[in-house]
Amino acid sequence: MAEIKLACDCGKVQGHAHDMDAIKGNRLTCCCSDCQAFAYYLMNLGRGNNPTILDQYSGTDIFQMPISKLTIDQGVEEITCMRLSEKGMNRWYTKCCNTPIGNTLGGNMPFIGVVHNFMRHQTSRVGEIGQNRAYVQTHEIKKQIPTALKGSSSKAILRSISKLISWKLRGFHRPSVFFTQEGNSIVTPIIKHKSEIMQNIKTN
Ligand SMILES: [Zn+2]
Ligand SMILES: [Zn+2]
């Protein structure tokens, strides 16, 4: 049973992903413009010495896992949330150092896509959660991703959907660090529209 350490850059927020590995979760890289906007939002707020969230293809390396398998051991009061629209995904991050935590759907969905920056691998990322299965939502990016890296996005998405269904059936949406028992977000999300973020990009 693999435990994966979680922490923000400054170390105030710490937690664990329990009983997770390449088979139990789903590692993929999302290139959608919403994930990019979230990365720029955090970079605009300031990411200190470690600004990098996006890879060279503007992708965000994430690990999809059941929300109930993620616990926060300290610093929960530093956790906050933003959305790119009234009804968008909840995008969680830490106030202390603007480290992305992950993306969730509503409070009754059993899933979080943990952003790579929040995972502190003790051995290696590949060793703990496997290779990136695929790049998904690549239609909006300009740079060509080599076929060897790209993988099958349709396979990876099908895999996410089947995981989601099985996690929901197994009740893995509770308990949740991010939502109350009634399914309400623990903090009121900050709404910041994509256009506003992208207008104000700061390059370090
Ligand atoms: Zn921090
Ligand atoms: Zn995305």
mmCIF file of C-alpha atoms and ligand atoms in Angstrom:
data_model
loop_
_atom_site.group_PDB
_atom_site.id
_atom_site.type_symbol
_atom_site.label_atom_id
_atom_site.label_comp_id
_atom_site.label_asym_id
_atom_site.label_seq_id
_atom_site.Cartn_x
_atom_site.Cartn_y
_atom_site.Cartn_z
ATOM 1 C CA MET A 1 0.000 0.000 0.000
ATOM 2 C CA ALA A 2 1.644 3.152 -1.199
ATOM 3 C CA GLU A 3 1.453 6.413 0.726
ATOM 4 C CA ILE A 4 2.382 9.519 -1.213
ATOM 5 C CA LYS A 5 3.526 12.622 0.620
ATOM 6 C CA LEU A 6 1.785 15.878 -0.205
ATOM 7 C CA ALA A 7 3.041 19.361 0.636
ATOM 8 C CA CYS A 8 2.973 22.949 -0.567
ATOM 9 C CA ASP A 9 6.222 24.705 -1.449
ATOM 10 C CA CYS A 10 6.636 26.407 1.935
ATOM 11 C CA GLY A 11 5.627 23.308 3.901
ATOM 12 C CA LYS A 12 2.725 24.833 5.867
ATOM 13 C CA VAL A 13 0.215 22.528 4.203
ATOM 14 C CA GLN A 14 1.013 18.840 4.399
ATOM 15 C CA GLY A 15 -0.901 15.694 3.772
ATOM 16 C CA HIS A 16 -0.982 12.254 2.213
ATOM 17 C CA ALA A 17 -2.496 10.364 -0.660
ATOM 18 C CA HIS A 18 -3.323 6.956 0.756
ATOM 19 C CA ASP A 19 -3.136 3.604 -0.942
ATOM 20 C CA MET A 20 -2.419 5.026 -4.386
ATOM 21 C CA ASP A 21 -0.334 3.866 -7.299
ATOM 22 C CA ALA A 22 -0.344 3.831 -11.107
ATOM 23 C CA ILE A 23 -3.152 1.272 -11.245
ATOM 24 C CA LYS A 24 -5.423 2.790 -8.612
ATOM 25 C CA GLY A 25 -5.254 6.341 -9.980
ATOM 26 C CA ASN A 26 -4.898 7.945 -13.362
ATOM 27 C CA ARG A 27 -1.915 10.084 -14.313
ATOM 28 C CA LEU A 28 -2.442 12.335 -17.310
ATOM 29 C CA THR A 29 -1.409 15.727 -18.629
ATOM 30 C CA CYS A 30 -4.143 18.241 -19.436
ATOM 31 C CA CYS A 31 -3.501 20.963 -21.994
ATOM 32 C CA CYS A 32 -6.906 22.689 -21.814
ATOM 33 C CA SER A 33 -6.958 26.454 -21.649
ATOM 34 C CA ASP A 34 -8.672 26.359 -18.229
ATOM 35 C CA CYS A 35 -5.805 24.424 -16.637
ATOM 36 C CA GLN A 36 -3.381 26.840 -18.279
ATOM 37 C CA ALA A 37 -5.329 29.826 -16.934
ATOM 38 C CA PHE A 38 -5.218 28.345 -13.415
ATOM 39 C CA ALA A 39 -1.429 27.974 -13.705
ATOM 40 C CA TYR A 40 -1.083 31.593 -14.871
ATOM 41 C CA TYR A 41 -3.411 32.760 -12.107
ATOM 42 C CA LEU A 42 -1.023 31.244 -9.526
ATOM 43 C CA MET A 43 2.081 32.461 -11.309
ATOM 44 C CA ASN A 44 0.582 35.979 -11.340
ATOM 45 C CA LEU A 45 -0.008 35.761 -7.589
ATOM 46 C CA GLY A 46 3.666 34.791 -7.211
ATOM 47 C CA ARG A 47 5.293 31.398 -6.969
ATOM 48 C CA GLY A 48 8.672 32.346 -5.482
ATOM 49 C CA ASN A 49 11.586 30.304 -6.678
ATOM 50 C CA ASN A 50 9.445 27.581 -8.156
ATOM 51 C CA PRO A 51 7.106 29.137 -10.729
ATOM 52 C CA THR A 52 6.827 26.121 -13.044
ATOM 53 C CA ILE A 53 3.447 24.432 -13.243
ATOM 54 C CA LEU A 54 3.118 23.906 -16.997
ATOM 55 C CA ASP A 55 5.430 21.707 -19.029
ATOM 56 C CA GLN A 56 6.914 22.652 -22.398
ATOM 57 C CA TYR A 57 3.626 21.744 -24.135
ATOM 58 C CA SER A 58 1.598 23.948 -21.762
ATOM 59 C CA GLY A 59 0.295 20.813 -20.080
ATOM 60 C CA THR A 60 -0.451 20.271 -16.396
ATOM 61 C CA ASP A 61 0.675 16.891 -15.094
ATOM 62 C CA ILE A 62 -2.092 15.630 -12.807
ATOM 63 C CA PHE A 63 -2.953 12.501 -10.885
ATOM 64 C CA GLN A 64 -6.651 11.682 -10.655
ATOM 65 C CA MET A 65 -7.551 9.900 -7.458
ATOM 66 C CA PRO A 66 -10.501 9.455 -5.089
ATOM 67 C CA ILE A 67 -11.068 12.500 -2.902
ATOM 68 C CA SER A 68 -11.561 10.345 0.223
ATOM 69 C CA LYS A 69 -8.025 8.969 -0.130
ATOM 70 C CA LEU A 70 -6.507 12.423 0.312
ATOM 71 C CA THR A 71 -5.966 13.755 3.818
ATOM 72 C CA ILE A 72 -4.441 16.984 5.088
ATOM 73 C CA ASP A 73 -2.419 16.596 8.285
ATOM 74 C CA GLN A 74 -1.604 20.272 8.823
ATOM 75 C CA GLY A 75 -2.358 23.713 7.390
ATOM 76 C CA VAL A 76 -5.939 23.133 6.265
ATOM 77 C CA GLU A 77 -6.656 26.808 7.073
ATOM 78 C CA GLU A 78 -4.270 27.797 4.259
ATOM 79 C CA ILE A 79 -6.384 26.015 1.644
ATOM 80 C CA THR A 80 -8.457 28.148 -0.693
ATOM 81 C CA CYS A 81 -10.274 27.765 -3.967
ATOM 82 C CA MET A 82 -10.882 29.583 -7.248
ATOM 83 C CA ARG A 83 -13.092 29.082 -10.269
ATOM 84 C CA LEU A 84 -12.816 30.432 -13.786
ATOM 85 C CA SER A 85 -16.600 30.866 -13.991
ATOM 86 C CA GLU A 86 -19.621 30.644 -11.682
ATOM 87 C CA LYS A 87 -20.059 26.969 -12.429
ATOM 88 C CA GLY A 88 -16.531 25.885 -13.282
ATOM 89 C CA MET A 89 -14.391 23.303 -11.559
ATOM 90 C CA ASN A 90 -13.134 24.076 -8.077
ATOM 91 C CA ARG A 91 -9.427 24.731 -8.371
ATOM 92 C CA TRP A 92 -7.766 24.402 -4.988
ATOM 93 C CA TYR A 93 -4.471 25.982 -3.930
ATOM 94 C CA THR A 94 -2.614 27.192 -0.873
ATOM 95 C CA LYS A 95 -2.757 30.834 0.245
ATOM 96 C CA CYS A 96 0.646 30.619 1.961
ATOM 97 C CA CYS A 97 2.710 30.086 -1.203
ATOM 98 C CA ASN A 98 0.255 29.716 -4.144
ATOM 99 C CA THR A 99 0.947 26.028 -4.697
ATOM 100 C CA PRO A 100 -1.728 24.330 -6.803
ATOM 101 C CA ILE A 101 -3.364 21.431 -4.939
ATOM 102 C CA GLY A 102 -5.840 20.057 -7.425
ATOM 103 C CA ASN A 103 -9.117 20.298 -9.287
ATOM 104 C CA THR A 104 -12.458 18.940 -8.198
ATOM 105 C CA LEU A 105 -15.970 18.835 -9.544
ATOM 106 C CA GLY A 106 -18.918 19.333 -7.173
ATOM 107 C CA GLY A 107 -19.028 18.084 -3.594
ATOM 108 C CA ASN A 108 -20.691 14.790 -4.473
ATOM 109 C CA MET A 109 -18.095 13.754 -7.017
ATOM 110 C CA PRO A 110 -15.482 11.291 -5.746
ATOM 111 C CA PHE A 111 -12.549 12.750 -7.583
ATOM 112 C CA ILE A 112 -9.607 15.156 -7.383
ATOM 113 C CA GLY A 113 -6.965 15.753 -10.054
ATOM 114 C CA VAL A 114 -3.912 16.481 -7.903
ATOM 115 C CA VAL A 115 -1.456 18.854 -9.602
ATOM 116 C CA HIS A 116 2.137 17.592 -9.673
ATOM 117 C CA ASN A 117 3.506 20.527 -7.624
ATOM 118 C CA PHE A 118 1.642 19.311 -4.530
ATOM 119 C CA MET A 119 3.130 15.795 -4.622
ATOM 120 C CA ARG A 120 6.471 15.185 -2.879
ATOM 121 C CA HIS A 121 7.701 11.881 -4.195
ATOM 122 C CA GLN A 122 10.106 10.018 -1.972
ATOM 123 C CA THR A 123 11.445 7.820 -4.744
ATOM 124 C CA SER A 124 10.316 9.094 -8.141
ATOM 125 C CA ARG A 125 7.084 10.241 -9.746
ATOM 126 C CA VAL A 126 7.152 7.353 -12.219
ATOM 127 C CA GLY A 127 7.950 4.914 -9.407
ATOM 128 C CA GLU A 128 5.045 6.091 -7.254
ATOM 129 C CA ILE A 129 2.284 6.827 -9.782
ATOM 130 C CA GLY A 130 3.560 5.554 -13.135
ATOM 131 C CA GLN A 131 4.161 7.154 -16.507
ATOM 132 C CA ASN A 132 1.948 9.864 -17.910
ATOM 133 C CA ARG A 133 -0.790 7.879 -19.696
ATOM 134 C CA ALA A 134 -1.623 10.565 -22.231
ATOM 135 C CA TYR A 135 -1.828 14.220 -23.119
ATOM 136 C CA VAL A 136 -5.478 15.259 -23.198
ATOM 137 C CA GLN A 137 -7.284 18.342 -24.557
ATOM 138 C CA THR A 138 -4.431 19.060 -26.921
ATOM 139 C CA HIS A 139 -6.479 20.813 -29.618
ATOM 140 C CA GLU A 140 -5.817 24.272 -28.215
ATOM 141 C CA ILE A 141 -2.043 24.104 -28.109
ATOM 142 C CA LYS A 142 0.219 25.110 -30.924
ATOM 143 C CA LYS A 143 3.291 23.028 -30.194
ATOM 144 C CA GLN A 144 3.378 19.507 -31.648
ATOM 145 C CA ILE A 145 3.647 16.793 -28.991
ATOM 146 C CA PRO A 146 5.821 13.863 -30.139
ATOM 147 C CA THR A 147 3.727 10.732 -30.757
ATOM 148 C CA ALA A 148 5.826 8.703 -28.318
ATOM 149 C CA LEU A 149 4.819 11.068 -25.489
ATOM 150 C CA LYS A 150 1.275 11.793 -26.538
ATOM 151 C CA GLY A 151 -0.413 8.464 -25.703
ATOM 152 C CA SER A 152 -4.084 7.847 -26.372
ATOM 153 C CA SER A 153 -6.233 10.622 -24.949
ATOM 154 C CA SER A 154 -9.458 8.728 -25.652
ATOM 155 C CA LYS A 155 -8.194 5.689 -23.733
ATOM 156 C CA ALA A 156 -7.069 7.870 -20.807
ATOM 157 C CA ILE A 157 -10.429 9.664 -20.708
ATOM 158 C CA LEU A 158 -12.370 6.379 -20.818
ATOM 159 C CA ARG A 159 -10.188 5.144 -17.987
ATOM 160 C CA SER A 160 -10.986 8.287 -15.928
ATOM 161 C CA ILE A 161 -14.705 7.847 -16.506
ATOM 162 C CA SER A 162 -14.696 4.199 -15.458
ATOM 163 C CA LYS A 163 -12.620 5.061 -12.360
ATOM 164 C CA LEU A 164 -15.062 7.848 -11.490
ATOM 165 C CA ILE A 165 -18.023 5.510 -11.681
ATOM 166 C CA SER A 166 -16.343 2.828 -9.587
ATOM 167 C CA TRP A 167 -15.166 5.378 -6.957
ATOM 168 C CA LYS A 168 -18.690 6.799 -6.705
ATOM 169 C CA LEU A 169 -20.179 3.321 -6.271
ATOM 170 C CA ARG A 170 -17.666 2.625 -3.530
ATOM 171 C CA GLY A 171 -18.539 5.890 -1.728
ATOM 172 C CA PHE A 172 -15.110 7.477 -2.182
ATOM 173 C CA HIS A 173 -16.600 10.994 -2.280
ATOM 174 C CA ARG A 174 -16.686 11.051 1.554
ATOM 175 C CA PRO A 175 -14.967 12.045 3.737
ATOM 176 C CA SER A 176 -13.510 15.013 1.915
ATOM 177 C CA VAL A 177 -11.018 17.672 2.973
ATOM 178 C CA PHE A 178 -12.612 20.128 0.550
ATOM 179 C CA PHE A 179 -16.347 19.660 1.043
ATOM 180 C CA THR A 180 -18.622 19.352 4.045
ATOM 181 C CA GLN A 181 -20.763 16.300 4.697
ATOM 182 C CA GLU A 182 -23.568 18.152 2.875
ATOM 183 C CA GLY A 183 -21.353 18.617 -0.163
ATOM 184 C CA ASN A 184 -20.631 22.332 0.276
ATOM 185 C CA SER A 185 -17.206 23.780 -0.450
ATOM 186 C CA ILE A 186 -15.221 24.546 2.771
ATOM 187 C CA VAL A 187 -14.395 28.022 1.420
ATOM 188 C CA THR A 188 -16.228 30.342 -0.964
ATOM 189 C CA PRO A 189 -14.439 30.094 -4.296
ATOM 190 C CA ILE A 190 -12.855 33.239 -5.724
ATOM 191 C CA ILE A 191 -14.181 33.777 -9.256
ATOM 192 C CA LYS A 192 -11.620 35.036 -11.737
ATOM 193 C CA HIS A 193 -12.344 34.937 -15.444
ATOM 194 C CA LYS A 194 -9.853 33.516 -17.885
ATOM 195 C CA SER A 195 -9.667 36.676 -20.014
ATOM 196 C CA GLU A 196 -8.730 38.744 -16.981
ATOM 197 C CA ILE A 197 -5.985 36.287 -15.972
ATOM 198 C CA MET A 198 -4.541 35.990 -19.445
ATOM 199 C CA GLN A 199 -4.431 39.800 -19.867
ATOM 200 C CA ASN A 200 -2.254 40.130 -16.805
ATOM 201 C CA ILE A 201 0.325 37.412 -17.355
ATOM 202 C CA LYS A 202 3.560 38.207 -15.611
ATOM 203 C CA THR A 203 6.660 36.524 -16.879
ATOM 204 C CA ASN A 204 9.376 36.015 -14.320
HETATM 205 ZN ZN ZN B 1 2.757 26.961 1.495
HETATM 206 ZN ZN ZN B 2 -7.523 20.913 -18.093
#
